[in-house]
CSV table of C-alpha atoms in Angstrom, one decimal:
chain,number,residue,atom,x,y,z
A,1260,VAL,CA,0.0,0.0,0.0
A,1261,THR,CA,1.3,3.4,-1.0
A,1262,LEU,CA,2.2,5.7,1.9
A,1263,PRO,CA,1.5,9.5,1.5
A,1264,GLU,CA,5.2,10.3,1.0
A,1265,ARG,CA,5.6,7.6,-1.6
A,1266,ALA,CA,2.4,8.7,-3.4
A,1267,SER,CA,3.8,12.3,-3.6
A,1268,SER,CA,7.1,11.0,-5.0
A,1269,ILE,CA,5.5,8.8,-7.6
A,1270,GLN,CA,3.1,11.6,-8.6
A,1271,GLY,CA,6.1,13.8,-9.4
A,1272,ARG,CA,7.5,11.3,-11.9
A,1273,GLN,CA,7.5,12.3,-15.6
A,1274,GLY,CA,7.1,10.2,-18.7
A,1275,THR,CA,5.2,7.3,-17.1
A,1276,THR,CA,2.4,5.6,-18.8
A,1277,THR,CA,-1.1,5.5,-17.3
A,1278,THR,CA,-3.9,3.3,-18.3
A,1279,THR,CA,-7.5,2.9,-17.1
A,1280,GLY,CA,-8.9,-0.6,-16.5
A,1281,ASN,CA,-9.8,-0.9,-20.2
A,1282,GLY,CA,-6.3,-0.2,-21.4
A,1283,SER,CA,-7.0,3.3,-22.8
A,1284,GLY,CA,-4.5,6.1,-22.2
A,1285,ASN,CA,-5.3,8.4,-19.3
A,1286,ASP,CA,-3.1,11.4,-18.6
A,1287,SER,CA,-5.0,12.3,-15.4
A,1288,PHE,CA,-3.7,9.5,-13.3
A,1289,VAL,CA,-3.3,10.7,-9.7
A,1290,VAL,CA,-1.4,8.5,-7.3
A,1291,GLN,CA,-2.9,8.7,-3.8
A,1292,ALA,CA,-2.1,7.2,-0.4
A,1293,GLY,CA,-3.6,3.8,-0.2
A,1294,ASP,CA,-3.0,2.8,-3.8
A,1295,THR,CA,-1.4,-0.5,-4.4
A,1296,TYR,CA,2.3,-0.2,-5.1
A,1297,SER,CA,4.4,-3.1,-6.3
A,1298,ALA,CA,8.0,-3.3,-7.4
A,1299,ALA,CA,10.2,-6.2,-8.6
A,1300,ALA,CA,13.9,-6.1,-9.6
A,1301,LEU,CA,16.6,-8.5,-10.7
A,1302,SER,CA,20.1,-7.3,-10.0
A,1303,ILE,CA,23.4,-8.9,-10.8
A,1304,VAL,CA,26.9,-7.9,-9.7
A,1305,LEU,CA,29.8,-10.0,-10.9
A,1306,HIS,CA,33.2,-9.5,-9.2
A,1307,THR,CA,36.2,-11.6,-10.2
A,1308,ARG,CA,39.4,-12.5,-8.4
A,1309,SER,CA,41.5,-11.4,-11.3
A,1310,PRO,CA,42.0,-7.7,-11.7
A,1311,MET,CA,42.3,-8.2,-15.4
A,1312,VAL,CA,38.6,-9.0,-15.6
A,1313,PRO,CA,36.2,-6.1,-15.0
A,1314,THR,CA,33.4,-6.0,-12.6
A,1315,PHE,CA,30.0,-6.1,-14.2
A,1316,ARG,CA,26.8,-4.7,-12.7
A,1317,SER,CA,23.3,-4.7,-14.1
A,1318,ASP,CA,19.7,-4.6,-13.1
A,1319,ILE,CA,16.2,-4.4,-14.4
A,1320,ARG,CA,13.1,-3.3,-12.4
A,1321,ILE,CA,9.4,-2.6,-12.8
A,1322,PHE,CA,7.2,-0.5,-10.7
A,1323,VAL,CA,3.4,-0.7,-10.8
A,1324,VAL,CA,0.8,1.5,-9.0
A,1325,THR,CA,-2.9,0.6,-9.1
A,1326,SER,CA,-5.7,2.8,-7.9
A,1327,SER,CA,-9.0,1.3,-6.8
A,1328,ASP,CA,-12.4,2.7,-6.3
A,1329,GLU,CA,-14.3,2.3,-3.0
A,1330,ASP,CA,-15.3,-1.3,-3.6
A,1331,GLY,CA,-11.7,-2.3,-4.3
A,1332,THR,CA,-12.1,-2.6,-8.1
A,1333,ALA,CA,-8.9,-1.6,-9.9
A,1334,THR,CA,-9.6,1.5,-11.9
A,1335,GLN,CA,-6.1,2.7,-13.1
A,1336,THR,CA,-2.7,1.3,-13.4
A,1337,ASN,CA,0.6,3.1,-13.9
A,1338,ALA,CA,3.7,1.1,-14.7
A,1339,TRP,CA,7.3,1.9,-15.6
A,1340,PHE,CA,10.7,0.2,-16.1
A,1341,GLY,CA,14.2,1.1,-15.1
A,1342,GLY,CA,17.5,-0.6,-15.3
A,1343,GLY,CA,20.9,-0.7,-17.0
A,1344,ALA,CA,24.3,-2.3,-17.3
A,1345,ASP,CA,27.8,-1.0,-16.7
A,1346,LEU,CA,31.4,-2.1,-16.6
A,1347,THR,CA,34.2,-1.3,-14.1
A,1348,PRO,CA,37.6,-2.4,-15.4
A,1349,TYR,CA,40.7,-2.1,-13.2
A,1350,TYR,CA,43.0,-2.3,-16.2
A,1351,LEU,CA,41.8,-1.0,-19.5
A,1352,PHE,CA,41.7,-3.0,-22.7
A,1353,ASP,CA,40.1,-0.8,-25.3
A,1354,GLU,CA,38.7,-3.7,-27.4
A,1355,ASP,CA,36.8,-4.9,-24.3
A,1356,ILE,CA,35.3,-1.6,-23.6
A,1357,SER,CA,34.3,-1.1,-27.3
A,1358,SER,CA,32.8,-4.6,-27.4
A,1359,PHE,CA,30.8,-4.0,-24.3
A,1360,HIS,CA,29.3,-0.7,-25.5
A,1361,ARG,CA,28.7,-2.1,-29.0
A,1362,THR,CA,26.5,-4.8,-27.4
A,1363,TYR,CA,24.2,-2.2,-25.9
A,1364,GLN,CA,24.3,0.1,-28.8
A,1365,THR,CA,23.1,-2.8,-31.0
A,1366,LEU,CA,20.4,-3.6,-28.5
A,1367,CYS,CA,19.1,0.0,-28.8
A,1368,ARG,CA,19.3,-0.3,-32.6
A,1369,GLU,CA,17.0,-3.4,-32.5
A,1370,HIS,CA,14.4,-1.8,-30.2
A,1371,PHE,CA,14.2,2.0,-30.9
A,1372,ILE,CA,12.6,2.7,-34.2
A,1373,SER,CA,10.2,5.6,-34.0
A,1374,ASP,CA,6.6,5.4,-35.2
A,1375,ASP,CA,7.5,7.0,-38.5
A,1376,GLY,CA,10.1,4.4,-39.2
A,1377,THR,CA,13.1,6.6,-38.5
A,1378,ASP,CA,16.0,5.2,-36.4
A,1379,ASP,CA,16.1,6.6,-32.9
A,1380,THR,CA,19.1,4.4,-32.0
A,1381,THR,CA,21.8,7.1,-31.8
A,1382,ASP,CA,19.6,9.4,-29.6
A,1383,MET,CA,18.4,6.6,-27.3
A,1384,TYR,CA,21.8,5.0,-26.8
A,1385,ALA,CA,23.5,8.3,-26.3
A,1386,GLN,CA,20.9,9.3,-23.8
A,1387,MET,CA,21.2,6.1,-21.8
A,1388,LYS,CA,25.0,6.2,-21.9
A,1389,ARG,CA,24.9,9.8,-20.6
A,1390,GLN,CA,22.4,8.9,-17.9
A,1391,CYS,CA,24.8,6.0,-16.8
A,1392,ASP,CA,27.8,8.4,-16.7
A,1393,GLU,CA,25.8,10.9,-14.6
A,1394,TYR,CA,24.2,8.4,-12.3
A,1395,PHE,CA,27.5,6.6,-11.5
A,1396,TYR,CA,29.6,9.7,-10.9
A,1397,LEU,CA,31.5,9.4,-7.6
A,1398,PRO,CA,31.8,12.9,-6.1
A,1399,ALA,CA,34.2,11.7,-3.4
A,1400,ARG,CA,36.6,10.5,-6.0
A,1401,LYS,CA,35.7,13.1,-8.6
A,1402,GLU,CA,35.4,10.4,-11.2
A,1403,HIS,CA,32.9,8.1,-13.0
A,1404,ARG,CA,32.6,4.5,-11.9
A,1405,GLY,CA,34.2,2.5,-14.6
A,1406,THR,CA,33.7,3.0,-18.3
A,1407,GLY,CA,29.9,3.3,-18.2
A,1408,GLY,CA,27.2,1.5,-20.1
A,1409,ILE,CA,23.5,2.3,-20.2
A,1410,PHE,CA,21.1,3.4,-17.5
A,1411,PHE,CA,17.3,4.2,-17.9
A,1412,ASP,CA,14.5,5.1,-15.6
A,1413,ASP,CA,10.8,6.0,-15.9
A,1414,VAL,CA,10.4,4.2,-19.2
A,1415,PRO,CA,6.7,3.6,-19.7
A,1416,ALA,CA,5.7,0.0,-19.5
A,1417,THR,CA,4.6,-1.0,-23.0
A,1418,PRO,CA,5.0,-4.2,-25.0
A,1419,GLN,CA,7.8,-2.6,-26.9
A,1420,SER,CA,9.7,-1.4,-23.8
A,1421,HIS,CA,9.1,-4.8,-22.2
A,1422,LEU,CA,11.0,-6.4,-25.1
A,1423,PHE,CA,13.8,-3.9,-24.7
A,1424,VAL,CA,14.1,-4.6,-20.9
A,1425,ARG,CA,14.1,-8.3,-21.6
A,1426,GLY,CA,16.9,-7.7,-24.2
A,1427,VAL,CA,18.9,-5.9,-21.6
A,1428,ALA,CA,18.7,-8.9,-19.3
A,1429,GLU,CA,19.5,-11.3,-22.1
A,1430,SER,CA,22.6,-9.2,-23.0
A,1431,TRP,CA,24.1,-9.3,-19.6
A,1432,LEU,CA,26.2,-12.5,-19.9
A,1433,PRO,CA,27.1,-12.2,-23.6
A,1434,SER,CA,28.4,-8.7,-23.0
A,1435,TRP,CA,30.6,-9.8,-20.2
A,1436,LEU,CA,31.6,-13.4,-20.8
A,1437,ASN,CA,33.6,-12.7,-24.0
A,1438,ILE,CA,35.7,-10.4,-21.9
A,1439,VAL,CA,36.1,-13.0,-19.2
A,1440,SER,CA,37.2,-15.6,-21.6
A,1441,LYS,CA,40.0,-13.3,-23.0
A,1442,ARG,CA,41.3,-12.0,-19.7
A,1443,ARG,CA,40.7,-14.6,-17.0
A,1444,ASP,CA,44.0,-16.4,-17.5
A,1445,LEU,CA,46.2,-13.3,-17.8
A,1446,PRO,CA,48.9,-13.2,-15.1
A,1447,TYR,CA,48.7,-10.4,-12.5
A,1448,THR,CA,50.8,-9.3,-9.6
A,1449,ASP,CA,49.8,-8.9,-6.0
A,1450,GLN,CA,50.1,-5.1,-6.5
A,1451,GLN,CA,47.6,-5.3,-9.3
A,1452,ARG,CA,45.3,-7.4,-7.1
A,1453,GLN,CA,45.6,-4.8,-4.3
A,1454,TRP,CA,44.7,-2.0,-6.7
A,1455,GLN,CA,41.5,-4.0,-7.7
A,1456,LEU,CA,40.6,-4.3,-4.0
A,1457,LEU,CA,41.1,-0.6,-3.5
A,1458,ARG,CA,38.8,0.3,-6.4
């Protein structure tokens, strides 16, 4: 059940999709205390012993708010996705970084074609990459965490966006395992291992 503070926070979100019980669009969705609020997430963080293999982080999440009338019948639903994937190498291998980013750029190319048939890939990928860089900026270190990736939030839950979010999850291991297979057996020193632990 949504508390008043949470209702206020959700109501301030922009770009979320609202639907009435019959599935038609409704821009007048008002989240109120007492509405049913649900969230689900799948998160993965892969740390390795070898400092030659980067840490990989990713998650996908969905949020759903349902309003009901006095008899408890659901009247409106608001749902949105968030998520992303990013890479934190300790020692840089340019080809690994390029390969990782290419995976998610390709994913955007497969899923973001505008209604008029034009390709929104460049804009969407650039936006998600920028959001990742901004979200994972570490003020204490005055640096970005790793080499970035993609990050998205408040994406309206539609069949098309669901396919994209599913694609993000299905890209997790392919985007990382090819790097692991190339770097896991590289030798490293104790000093390099200590640097990894420090980071």
